[in-house]
mmCIF file of C-alpha atoms and ligand atoms in Angstrom:
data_model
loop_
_atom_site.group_PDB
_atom_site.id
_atom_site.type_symbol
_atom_site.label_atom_id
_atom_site.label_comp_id
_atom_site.label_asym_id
_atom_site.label_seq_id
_atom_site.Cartn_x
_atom_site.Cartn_y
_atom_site.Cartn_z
ATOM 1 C CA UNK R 1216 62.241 29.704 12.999
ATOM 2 C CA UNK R 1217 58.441 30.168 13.026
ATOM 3 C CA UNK R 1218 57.090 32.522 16.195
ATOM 4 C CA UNK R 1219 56.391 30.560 19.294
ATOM 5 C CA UNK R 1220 58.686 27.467 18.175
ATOM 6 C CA UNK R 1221 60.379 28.195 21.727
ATOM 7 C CA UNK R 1222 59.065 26.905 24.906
ATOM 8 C CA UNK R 1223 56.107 29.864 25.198
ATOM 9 C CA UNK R 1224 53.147 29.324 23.209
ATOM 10 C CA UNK R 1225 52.514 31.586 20.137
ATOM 11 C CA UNK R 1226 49.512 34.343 20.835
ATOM 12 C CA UNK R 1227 47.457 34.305 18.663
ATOM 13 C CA UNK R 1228 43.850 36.390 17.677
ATOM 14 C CA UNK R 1229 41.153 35.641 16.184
ATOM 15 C CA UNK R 1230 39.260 38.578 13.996
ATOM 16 C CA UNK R 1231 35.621 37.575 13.374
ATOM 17 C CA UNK R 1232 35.468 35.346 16.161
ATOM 18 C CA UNK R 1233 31.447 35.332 16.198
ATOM 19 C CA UNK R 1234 31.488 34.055 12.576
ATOM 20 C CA UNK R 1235 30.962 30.799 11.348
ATOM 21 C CA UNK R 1236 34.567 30.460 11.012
ATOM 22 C CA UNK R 1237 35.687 32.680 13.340
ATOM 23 C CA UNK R 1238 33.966 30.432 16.233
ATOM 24 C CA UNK R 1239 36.008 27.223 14.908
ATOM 25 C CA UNK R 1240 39.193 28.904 14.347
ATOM 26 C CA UNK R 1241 38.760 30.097 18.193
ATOM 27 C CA UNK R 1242 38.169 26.469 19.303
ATOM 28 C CA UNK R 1243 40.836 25.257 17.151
ATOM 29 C CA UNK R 1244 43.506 27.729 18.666
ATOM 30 C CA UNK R 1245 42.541 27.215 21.936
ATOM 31 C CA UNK R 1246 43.096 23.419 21.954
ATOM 32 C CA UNK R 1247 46.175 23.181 20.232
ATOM 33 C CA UNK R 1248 48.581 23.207 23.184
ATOM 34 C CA UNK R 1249 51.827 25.628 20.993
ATOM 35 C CA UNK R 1250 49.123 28.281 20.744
ATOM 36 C CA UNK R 1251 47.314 30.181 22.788
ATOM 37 C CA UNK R 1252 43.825 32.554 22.040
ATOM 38 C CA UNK R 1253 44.774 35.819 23.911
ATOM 39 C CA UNK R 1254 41.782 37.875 21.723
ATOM 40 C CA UNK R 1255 38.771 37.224 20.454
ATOM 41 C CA UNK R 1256 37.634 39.815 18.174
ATOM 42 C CA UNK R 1257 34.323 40.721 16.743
ATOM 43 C CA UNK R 1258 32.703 43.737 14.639
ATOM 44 C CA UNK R 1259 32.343 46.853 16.534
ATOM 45 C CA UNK R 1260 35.542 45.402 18.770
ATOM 46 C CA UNK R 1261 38.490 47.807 19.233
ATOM 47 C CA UNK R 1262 41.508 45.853 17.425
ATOM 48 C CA UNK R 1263 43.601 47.592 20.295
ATOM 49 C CA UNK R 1264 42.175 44.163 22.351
ATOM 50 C CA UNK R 1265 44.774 43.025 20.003
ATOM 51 C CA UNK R 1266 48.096 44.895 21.033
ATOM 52 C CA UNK R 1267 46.881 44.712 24.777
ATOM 53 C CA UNK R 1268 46.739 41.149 24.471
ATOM 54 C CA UNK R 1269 50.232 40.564 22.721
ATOM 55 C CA UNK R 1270 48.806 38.745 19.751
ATOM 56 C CA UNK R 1271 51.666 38.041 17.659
ATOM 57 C CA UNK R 1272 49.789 36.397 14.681
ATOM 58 C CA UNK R 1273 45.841 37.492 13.764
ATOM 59 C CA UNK R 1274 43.529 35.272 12.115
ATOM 60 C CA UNK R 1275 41.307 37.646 9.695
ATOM 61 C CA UNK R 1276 37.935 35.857 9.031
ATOM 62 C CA UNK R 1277 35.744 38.544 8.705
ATOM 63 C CA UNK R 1278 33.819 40.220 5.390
ATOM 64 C CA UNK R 1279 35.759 41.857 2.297
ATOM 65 C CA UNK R 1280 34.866 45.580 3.776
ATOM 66 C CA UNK R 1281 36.968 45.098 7.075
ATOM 67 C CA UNK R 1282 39.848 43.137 6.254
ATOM 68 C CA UNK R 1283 41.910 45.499 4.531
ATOM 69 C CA UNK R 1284 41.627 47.431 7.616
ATOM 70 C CA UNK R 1285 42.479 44.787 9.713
ATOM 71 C CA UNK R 1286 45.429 44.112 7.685
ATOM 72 C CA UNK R 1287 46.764 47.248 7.504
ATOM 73 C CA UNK R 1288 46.176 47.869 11.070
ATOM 74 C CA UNK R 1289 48.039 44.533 12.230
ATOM 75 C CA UNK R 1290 50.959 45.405 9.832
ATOM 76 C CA UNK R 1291 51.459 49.158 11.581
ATOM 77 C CA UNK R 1292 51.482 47.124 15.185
ATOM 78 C CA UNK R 1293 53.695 43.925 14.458
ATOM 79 C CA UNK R 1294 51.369 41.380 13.936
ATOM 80 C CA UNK R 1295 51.802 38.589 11.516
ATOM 81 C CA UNK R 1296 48.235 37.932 9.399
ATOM 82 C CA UNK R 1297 46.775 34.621 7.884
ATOM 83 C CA UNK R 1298 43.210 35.343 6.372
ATOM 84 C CA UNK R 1299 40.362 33.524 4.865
ATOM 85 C CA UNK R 1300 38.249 36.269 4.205
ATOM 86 C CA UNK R 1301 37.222 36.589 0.120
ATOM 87 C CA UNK R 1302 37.383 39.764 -2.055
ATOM 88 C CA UNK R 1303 40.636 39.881 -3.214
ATOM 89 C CA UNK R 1304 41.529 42.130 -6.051
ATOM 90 C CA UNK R 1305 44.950 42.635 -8.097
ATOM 91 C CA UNK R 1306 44.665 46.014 -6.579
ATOM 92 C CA UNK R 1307 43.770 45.025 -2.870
ATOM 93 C CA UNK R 1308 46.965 42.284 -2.874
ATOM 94 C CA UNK R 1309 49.489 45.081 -4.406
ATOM 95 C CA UNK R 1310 48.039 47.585 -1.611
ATOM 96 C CA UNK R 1311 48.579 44.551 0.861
ATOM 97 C CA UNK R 1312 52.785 44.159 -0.751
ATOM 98 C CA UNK R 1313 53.062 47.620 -0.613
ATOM 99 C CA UNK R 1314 51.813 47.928 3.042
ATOM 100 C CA UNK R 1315 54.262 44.857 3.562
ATOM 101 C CA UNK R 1316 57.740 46.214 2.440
ATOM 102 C CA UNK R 1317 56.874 49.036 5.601
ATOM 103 C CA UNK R 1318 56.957 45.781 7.586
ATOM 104 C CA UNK R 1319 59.597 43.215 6.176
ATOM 105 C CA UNK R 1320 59.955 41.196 9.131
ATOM 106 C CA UNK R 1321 55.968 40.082 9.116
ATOM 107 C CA UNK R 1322 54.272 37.735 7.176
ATOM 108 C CA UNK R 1323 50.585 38.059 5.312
ATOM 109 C CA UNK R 1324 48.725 34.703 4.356
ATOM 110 C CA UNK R 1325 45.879 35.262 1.880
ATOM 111 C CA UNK R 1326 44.514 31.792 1.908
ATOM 112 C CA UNK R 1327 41.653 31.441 -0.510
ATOM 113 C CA UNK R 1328 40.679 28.027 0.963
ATOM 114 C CA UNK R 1329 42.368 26.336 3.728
ATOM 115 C CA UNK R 1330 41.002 22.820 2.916
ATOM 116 C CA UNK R 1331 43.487 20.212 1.231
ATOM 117 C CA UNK R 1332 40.772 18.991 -0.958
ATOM 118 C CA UNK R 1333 40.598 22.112 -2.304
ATOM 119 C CA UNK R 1334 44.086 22.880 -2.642
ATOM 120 C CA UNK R 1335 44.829 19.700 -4.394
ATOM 121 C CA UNK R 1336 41.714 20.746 -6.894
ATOM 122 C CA UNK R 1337 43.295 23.825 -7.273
ATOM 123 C CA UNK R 1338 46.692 22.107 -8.045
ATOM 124 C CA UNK R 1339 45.245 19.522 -10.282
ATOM 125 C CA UNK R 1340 43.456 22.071 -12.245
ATOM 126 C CA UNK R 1341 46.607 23.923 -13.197
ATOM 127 C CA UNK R 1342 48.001 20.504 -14.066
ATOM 128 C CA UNK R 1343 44.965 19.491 -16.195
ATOM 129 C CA UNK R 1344 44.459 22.733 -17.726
ATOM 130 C CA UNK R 1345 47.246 22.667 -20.722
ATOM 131 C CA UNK R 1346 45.197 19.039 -21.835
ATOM 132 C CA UNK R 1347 42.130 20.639 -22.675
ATOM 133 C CA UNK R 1348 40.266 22.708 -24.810
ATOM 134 C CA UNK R 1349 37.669 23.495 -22.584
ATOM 135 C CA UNK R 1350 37.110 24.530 -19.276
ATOM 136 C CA UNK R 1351 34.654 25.536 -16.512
ATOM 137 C CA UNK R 1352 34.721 26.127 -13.168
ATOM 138 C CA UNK R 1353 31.331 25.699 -10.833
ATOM 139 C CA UNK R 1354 31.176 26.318 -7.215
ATOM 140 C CA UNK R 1355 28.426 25.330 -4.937
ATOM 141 C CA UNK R 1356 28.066 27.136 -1.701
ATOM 142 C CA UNK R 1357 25.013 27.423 1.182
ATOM 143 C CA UNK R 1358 22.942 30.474 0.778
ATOM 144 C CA UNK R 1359 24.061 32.479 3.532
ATOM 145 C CA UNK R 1360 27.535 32.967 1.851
ATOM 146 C CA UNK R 1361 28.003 36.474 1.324
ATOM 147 C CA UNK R 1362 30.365 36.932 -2.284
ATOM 148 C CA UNK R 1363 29.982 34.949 -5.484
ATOM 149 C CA UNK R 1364 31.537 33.796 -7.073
ATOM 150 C CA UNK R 1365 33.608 32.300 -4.174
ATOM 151 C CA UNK R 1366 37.057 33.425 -3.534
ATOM 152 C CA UNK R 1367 38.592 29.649 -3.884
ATOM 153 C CA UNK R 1368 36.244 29.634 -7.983
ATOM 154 C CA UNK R 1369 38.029 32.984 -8.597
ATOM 155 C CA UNK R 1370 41.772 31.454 -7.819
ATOM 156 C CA UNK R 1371 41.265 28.340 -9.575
ATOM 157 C CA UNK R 1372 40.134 30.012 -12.486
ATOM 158 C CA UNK R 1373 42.922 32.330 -12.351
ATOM 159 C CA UNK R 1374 45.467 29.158 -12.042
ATOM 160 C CA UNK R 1375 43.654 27.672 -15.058
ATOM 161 C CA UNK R 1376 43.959 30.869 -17.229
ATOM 162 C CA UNK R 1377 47.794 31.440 -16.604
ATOM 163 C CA UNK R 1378 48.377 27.561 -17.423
ATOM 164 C CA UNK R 1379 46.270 27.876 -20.866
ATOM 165 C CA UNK R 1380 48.332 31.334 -21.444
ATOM 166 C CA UNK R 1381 51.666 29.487 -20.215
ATOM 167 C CA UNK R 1382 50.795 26.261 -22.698
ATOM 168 C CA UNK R 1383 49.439 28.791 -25.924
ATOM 169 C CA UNK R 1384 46.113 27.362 -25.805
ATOM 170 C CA UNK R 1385 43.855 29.155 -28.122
ATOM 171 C CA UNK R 1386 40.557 31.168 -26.248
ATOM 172 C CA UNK R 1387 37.960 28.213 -24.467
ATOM 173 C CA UNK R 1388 35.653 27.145 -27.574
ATOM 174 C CA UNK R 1389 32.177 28.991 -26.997
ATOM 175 C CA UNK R 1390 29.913 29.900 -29.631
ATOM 176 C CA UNK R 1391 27.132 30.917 -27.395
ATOM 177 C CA UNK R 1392 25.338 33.847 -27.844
ATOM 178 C CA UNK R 1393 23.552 34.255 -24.435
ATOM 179 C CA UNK R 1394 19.837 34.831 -24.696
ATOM 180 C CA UNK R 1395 19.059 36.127 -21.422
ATOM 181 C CA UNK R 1396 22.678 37.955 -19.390
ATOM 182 C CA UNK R 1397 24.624 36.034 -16.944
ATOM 183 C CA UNK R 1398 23.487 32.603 -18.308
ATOM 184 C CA UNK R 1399 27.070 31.769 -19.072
ATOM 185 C CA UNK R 1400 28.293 32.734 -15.944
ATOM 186 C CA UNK R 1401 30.950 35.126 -15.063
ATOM 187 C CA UNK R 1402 34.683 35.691 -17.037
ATOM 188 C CA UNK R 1403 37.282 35.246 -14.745
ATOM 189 C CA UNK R 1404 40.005 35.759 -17.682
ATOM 190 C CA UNK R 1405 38.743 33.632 -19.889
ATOM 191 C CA UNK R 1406 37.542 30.564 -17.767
ATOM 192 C CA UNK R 1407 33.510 30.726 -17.419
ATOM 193 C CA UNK R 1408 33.044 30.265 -13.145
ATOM 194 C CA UNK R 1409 29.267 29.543 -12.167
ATOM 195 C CA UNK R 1410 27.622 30.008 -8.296
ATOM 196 C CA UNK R 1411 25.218 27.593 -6.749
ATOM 197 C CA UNK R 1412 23.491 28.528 -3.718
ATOM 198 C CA UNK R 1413 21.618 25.817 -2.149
ATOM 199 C CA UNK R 1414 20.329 25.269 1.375
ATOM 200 C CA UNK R 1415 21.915 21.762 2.378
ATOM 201 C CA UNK R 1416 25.367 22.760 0.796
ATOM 202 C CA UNK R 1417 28.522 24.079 2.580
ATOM 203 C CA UNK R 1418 31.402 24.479 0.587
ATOM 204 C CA UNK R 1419 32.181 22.321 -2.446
ATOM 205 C CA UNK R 1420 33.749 23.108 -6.044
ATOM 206 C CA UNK R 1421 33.875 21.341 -9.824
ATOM 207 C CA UNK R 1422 36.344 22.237 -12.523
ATOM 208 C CA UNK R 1423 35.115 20.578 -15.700
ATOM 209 C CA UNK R 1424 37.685 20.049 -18.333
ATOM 210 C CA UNK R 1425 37.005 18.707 -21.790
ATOM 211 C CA UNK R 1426 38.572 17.467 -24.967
ATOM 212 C CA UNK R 1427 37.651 15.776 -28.237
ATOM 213 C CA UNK R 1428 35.418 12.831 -26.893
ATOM 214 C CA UNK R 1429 36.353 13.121 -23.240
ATOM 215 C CA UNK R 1430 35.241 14.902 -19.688
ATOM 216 C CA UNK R 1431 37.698 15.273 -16.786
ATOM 217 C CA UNK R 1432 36.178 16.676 -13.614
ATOM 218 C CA UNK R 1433 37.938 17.240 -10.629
ATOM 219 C CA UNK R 1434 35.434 18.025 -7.357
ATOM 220 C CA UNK R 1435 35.961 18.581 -3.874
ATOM 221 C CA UNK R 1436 33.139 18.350 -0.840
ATOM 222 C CA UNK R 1437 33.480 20.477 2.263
ATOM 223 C CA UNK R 1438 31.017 19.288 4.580
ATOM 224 C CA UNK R 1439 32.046 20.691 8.044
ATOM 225 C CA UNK R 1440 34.233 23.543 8.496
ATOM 226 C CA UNK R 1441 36.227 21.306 10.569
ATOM 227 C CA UNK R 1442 38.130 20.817 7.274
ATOM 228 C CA UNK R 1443 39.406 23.993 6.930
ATOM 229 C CA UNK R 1444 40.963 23.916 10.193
ATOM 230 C CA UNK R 1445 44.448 22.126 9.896
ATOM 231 C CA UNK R 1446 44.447 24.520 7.401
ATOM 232 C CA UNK R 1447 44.521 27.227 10.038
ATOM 233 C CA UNK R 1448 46.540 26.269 12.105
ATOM 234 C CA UNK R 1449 49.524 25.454 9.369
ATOM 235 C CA UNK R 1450 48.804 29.036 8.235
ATOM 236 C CA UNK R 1451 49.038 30.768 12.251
ATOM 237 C CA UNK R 1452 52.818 28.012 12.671
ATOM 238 C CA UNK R 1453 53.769 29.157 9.662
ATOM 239 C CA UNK R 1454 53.312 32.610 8.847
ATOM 240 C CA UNK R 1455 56.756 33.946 10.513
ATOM 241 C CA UNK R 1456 58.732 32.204 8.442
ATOM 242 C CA UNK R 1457 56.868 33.641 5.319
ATOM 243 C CA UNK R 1458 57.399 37.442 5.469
ATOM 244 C CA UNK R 1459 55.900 39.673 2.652
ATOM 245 C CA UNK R 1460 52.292 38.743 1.312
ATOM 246 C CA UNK R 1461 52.250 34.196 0.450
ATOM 247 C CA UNK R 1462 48.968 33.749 -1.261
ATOM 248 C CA UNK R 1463 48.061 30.206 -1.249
ATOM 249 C CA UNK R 1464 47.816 28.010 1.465
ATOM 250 C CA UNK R 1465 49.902 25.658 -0.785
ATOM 251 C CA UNK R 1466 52.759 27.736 -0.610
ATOM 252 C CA UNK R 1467 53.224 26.741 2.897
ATOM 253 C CA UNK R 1468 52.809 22.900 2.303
ATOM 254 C CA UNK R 1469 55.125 20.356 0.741
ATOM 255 C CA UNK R 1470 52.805 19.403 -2.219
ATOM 256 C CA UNK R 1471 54.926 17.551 -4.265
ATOM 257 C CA UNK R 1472 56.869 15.699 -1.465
ATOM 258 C CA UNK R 1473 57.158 11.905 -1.115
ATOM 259 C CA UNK R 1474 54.018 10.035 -0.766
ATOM 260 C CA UNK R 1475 53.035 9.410 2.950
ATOM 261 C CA UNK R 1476 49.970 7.790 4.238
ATOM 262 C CA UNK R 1477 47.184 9.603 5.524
ATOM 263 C CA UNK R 1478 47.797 9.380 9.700
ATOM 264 C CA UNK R 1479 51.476 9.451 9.622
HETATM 265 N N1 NAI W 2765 39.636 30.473 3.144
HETATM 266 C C1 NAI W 2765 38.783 29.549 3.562
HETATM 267 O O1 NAI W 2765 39.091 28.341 3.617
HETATM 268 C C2 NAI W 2765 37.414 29.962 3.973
HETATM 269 C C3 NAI W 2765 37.059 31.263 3.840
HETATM 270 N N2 NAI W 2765 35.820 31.678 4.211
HETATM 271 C C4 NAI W 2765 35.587 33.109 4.097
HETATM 272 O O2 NAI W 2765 35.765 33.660 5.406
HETATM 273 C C5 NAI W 2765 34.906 34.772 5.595
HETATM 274 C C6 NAI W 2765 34.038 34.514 6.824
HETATM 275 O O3 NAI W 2765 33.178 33.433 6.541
HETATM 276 P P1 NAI W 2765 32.051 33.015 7.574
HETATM 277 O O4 NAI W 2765 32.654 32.749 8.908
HETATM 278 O O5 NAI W 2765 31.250 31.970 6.913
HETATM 279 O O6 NAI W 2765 31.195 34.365 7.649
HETATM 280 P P2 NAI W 2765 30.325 34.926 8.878
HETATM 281 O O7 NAI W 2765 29.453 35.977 8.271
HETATM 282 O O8 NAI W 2765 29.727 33.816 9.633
HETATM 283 O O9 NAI W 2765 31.419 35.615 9.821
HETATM 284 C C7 NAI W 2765 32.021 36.849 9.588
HETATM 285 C C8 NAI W 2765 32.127 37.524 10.950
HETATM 286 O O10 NAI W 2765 32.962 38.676 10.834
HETATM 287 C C9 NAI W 2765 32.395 39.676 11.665
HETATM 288 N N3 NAI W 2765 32.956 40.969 11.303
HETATM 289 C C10 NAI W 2765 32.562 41.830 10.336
HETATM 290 N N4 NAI W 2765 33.356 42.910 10.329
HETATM 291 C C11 NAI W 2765 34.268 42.727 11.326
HETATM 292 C C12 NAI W 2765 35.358 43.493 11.821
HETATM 293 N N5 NAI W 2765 35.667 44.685 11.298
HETATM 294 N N6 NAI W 2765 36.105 42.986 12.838
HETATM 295 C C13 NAI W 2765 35.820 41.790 13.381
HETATM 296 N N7 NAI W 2765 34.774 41.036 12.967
HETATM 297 C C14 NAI W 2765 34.034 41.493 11.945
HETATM 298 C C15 NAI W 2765 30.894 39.520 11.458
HETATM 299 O O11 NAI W 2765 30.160 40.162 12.476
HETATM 300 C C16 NAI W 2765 30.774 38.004 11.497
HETATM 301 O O12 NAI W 2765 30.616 37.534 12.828
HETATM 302 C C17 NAI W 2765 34.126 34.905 4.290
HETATM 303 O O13 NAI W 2765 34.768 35.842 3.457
HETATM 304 C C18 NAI W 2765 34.199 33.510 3.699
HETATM 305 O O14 NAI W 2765 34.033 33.491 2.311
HETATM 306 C C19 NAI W 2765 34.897 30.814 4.708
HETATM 307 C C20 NAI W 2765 35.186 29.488 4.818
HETATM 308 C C21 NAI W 2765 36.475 28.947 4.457
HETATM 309 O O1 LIG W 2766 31.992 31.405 2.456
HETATM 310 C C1 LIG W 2766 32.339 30.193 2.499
HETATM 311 O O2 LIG W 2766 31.664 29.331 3.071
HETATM 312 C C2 LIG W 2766 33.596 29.831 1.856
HETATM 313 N N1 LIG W 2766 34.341 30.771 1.355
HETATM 314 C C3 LIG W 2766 35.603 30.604 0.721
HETATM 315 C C4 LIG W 2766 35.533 31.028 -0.734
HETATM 316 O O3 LIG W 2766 34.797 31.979 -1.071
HETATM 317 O O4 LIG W 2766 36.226 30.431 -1.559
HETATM 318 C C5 LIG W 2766 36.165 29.221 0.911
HETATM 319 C C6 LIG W 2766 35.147 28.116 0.906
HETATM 320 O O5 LIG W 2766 34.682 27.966 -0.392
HETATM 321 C C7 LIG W 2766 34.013 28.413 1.863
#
């Protein structure tokens, strides 16, 4: 039974709550009547707000230098986490499992993107990726974005790389030799992932997949953080009935249930 499913509304904390994402995620909470915002936390804030406050779920959306912090902090006190924040490493999510099995009862959502658009690109990628000989990966982000390549370019690419290796697809074709460094992009395992910054943009993503004759290219648009937060919220319901370390929003969703219309 997720935490809160009784008649009291689940407490929940938001870390970053200045942020650009933070301040949404607050105003998201606090209107959804199951939930209620009992901390609002920002840098230089004592996290033991937190504990006062009775938070039983934390929303991390803060930089990659605090939230391991934060994470191990809310695991030592009982809180469940579900984070947005980018700079996840092999070694950062076994630190998180290890930090986890001290814990067993709580859950830890590592969401790289909480927007269905970019879940679904994420999902068709893997899909696609066994089709095609080639394959890059371009994300396109505003300027004030901290990390490149971004967090949700990283997992795709990822996704795409363990499909090839799953399928025994042969190395992406490339025969460049790069005159000046970094014109190819980065090597996330294989799959070439480029970064866009561009004042205008917010959040949007291309995986271009090709094959003897023919393109496929699968993109996604984020224009207002609005769209990230359902996302949020099915991460803070959820996350009880998850425990250990989920990563992937779309662990938590029915992806390949029965059609439904959009509104129902
Ligand atoms: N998973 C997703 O769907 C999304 C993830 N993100 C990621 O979320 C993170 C935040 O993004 P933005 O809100 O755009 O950044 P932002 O820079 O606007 O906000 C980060 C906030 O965290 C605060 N902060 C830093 N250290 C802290 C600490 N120890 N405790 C509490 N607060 C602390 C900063 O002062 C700042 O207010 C980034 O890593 C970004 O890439 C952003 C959008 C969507
Ligand atoms: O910083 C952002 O804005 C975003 N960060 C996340 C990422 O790095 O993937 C998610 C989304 O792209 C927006």
């Amino acid at each position: 039974m997720s935490a809160g499913s009784g008649q009291e509304p689940l407490r929940v904390a938001v870390l970053g709550a200045r942020g650009r994402m933070g301040r949404q995620a607050c105003a998201a909470v606090d209107a959804a009547p199951d939930l209620e915002l009992v901390a609002e936390i920002g840098r230089g804030d004592r996290l033991d707000a937190l504990a006062e406050a009775g938070a039983q779920v934390a929303v991390d959306l803060t930089v990659p230098a605090a939230v391991m912090g934060n994470v191990e902090w809310c695991l030592s006190h009982g809180v469940h986490v579900v984070t947005g924040t980018t700079g996840w490493t092999a070694d950062r999510l076994d630190t998180v499992r290890q930090w986890c099995t001290q814990a067993p009862a709580l859950g830890v959502l590592v969401a790289p993107n909480f927007g269905i658009g970019a879940v679904l690109v994420m999902r068709f990628a893997q899909q696609a990726a066994r089709f095609f000989e080639s394959v890059e990966v371009v994300e396109l982000h505003h300027p004030d974005k901290l990390d490149a390549p971004s967090g949700t370019a990283v997992r795709t690419a990822q996704l795409i790389a363990a499909a090839r290796a799953e399928a025994g697809l042969d190395p992406v074709p490339d025969a460049t030799v790069e005159a000046l460094e970094g014109a190819r992009g980065a090597d996330v395992d294989g799959v070439r992932v480029h970064a866009v910054r561009l004042r205008g943009l917010l959040a949007h993503q291309e995986v271009l997949l090709g094959g003897p004759g023919e393109t496929l290219t699968l993109r996604d648009d984020t224009y207002d953080r609005a769209s990230f937060m359902p996302g949020v919220l099915v991460g803070v319901r959820k996350v009880a009935d998850h425990p250990g370390l989920t990563v992937g929003l779309e662990n938590y969703l029915d992806l390949d249930g029965a059609p439904r219309r959009a509104g129902d």
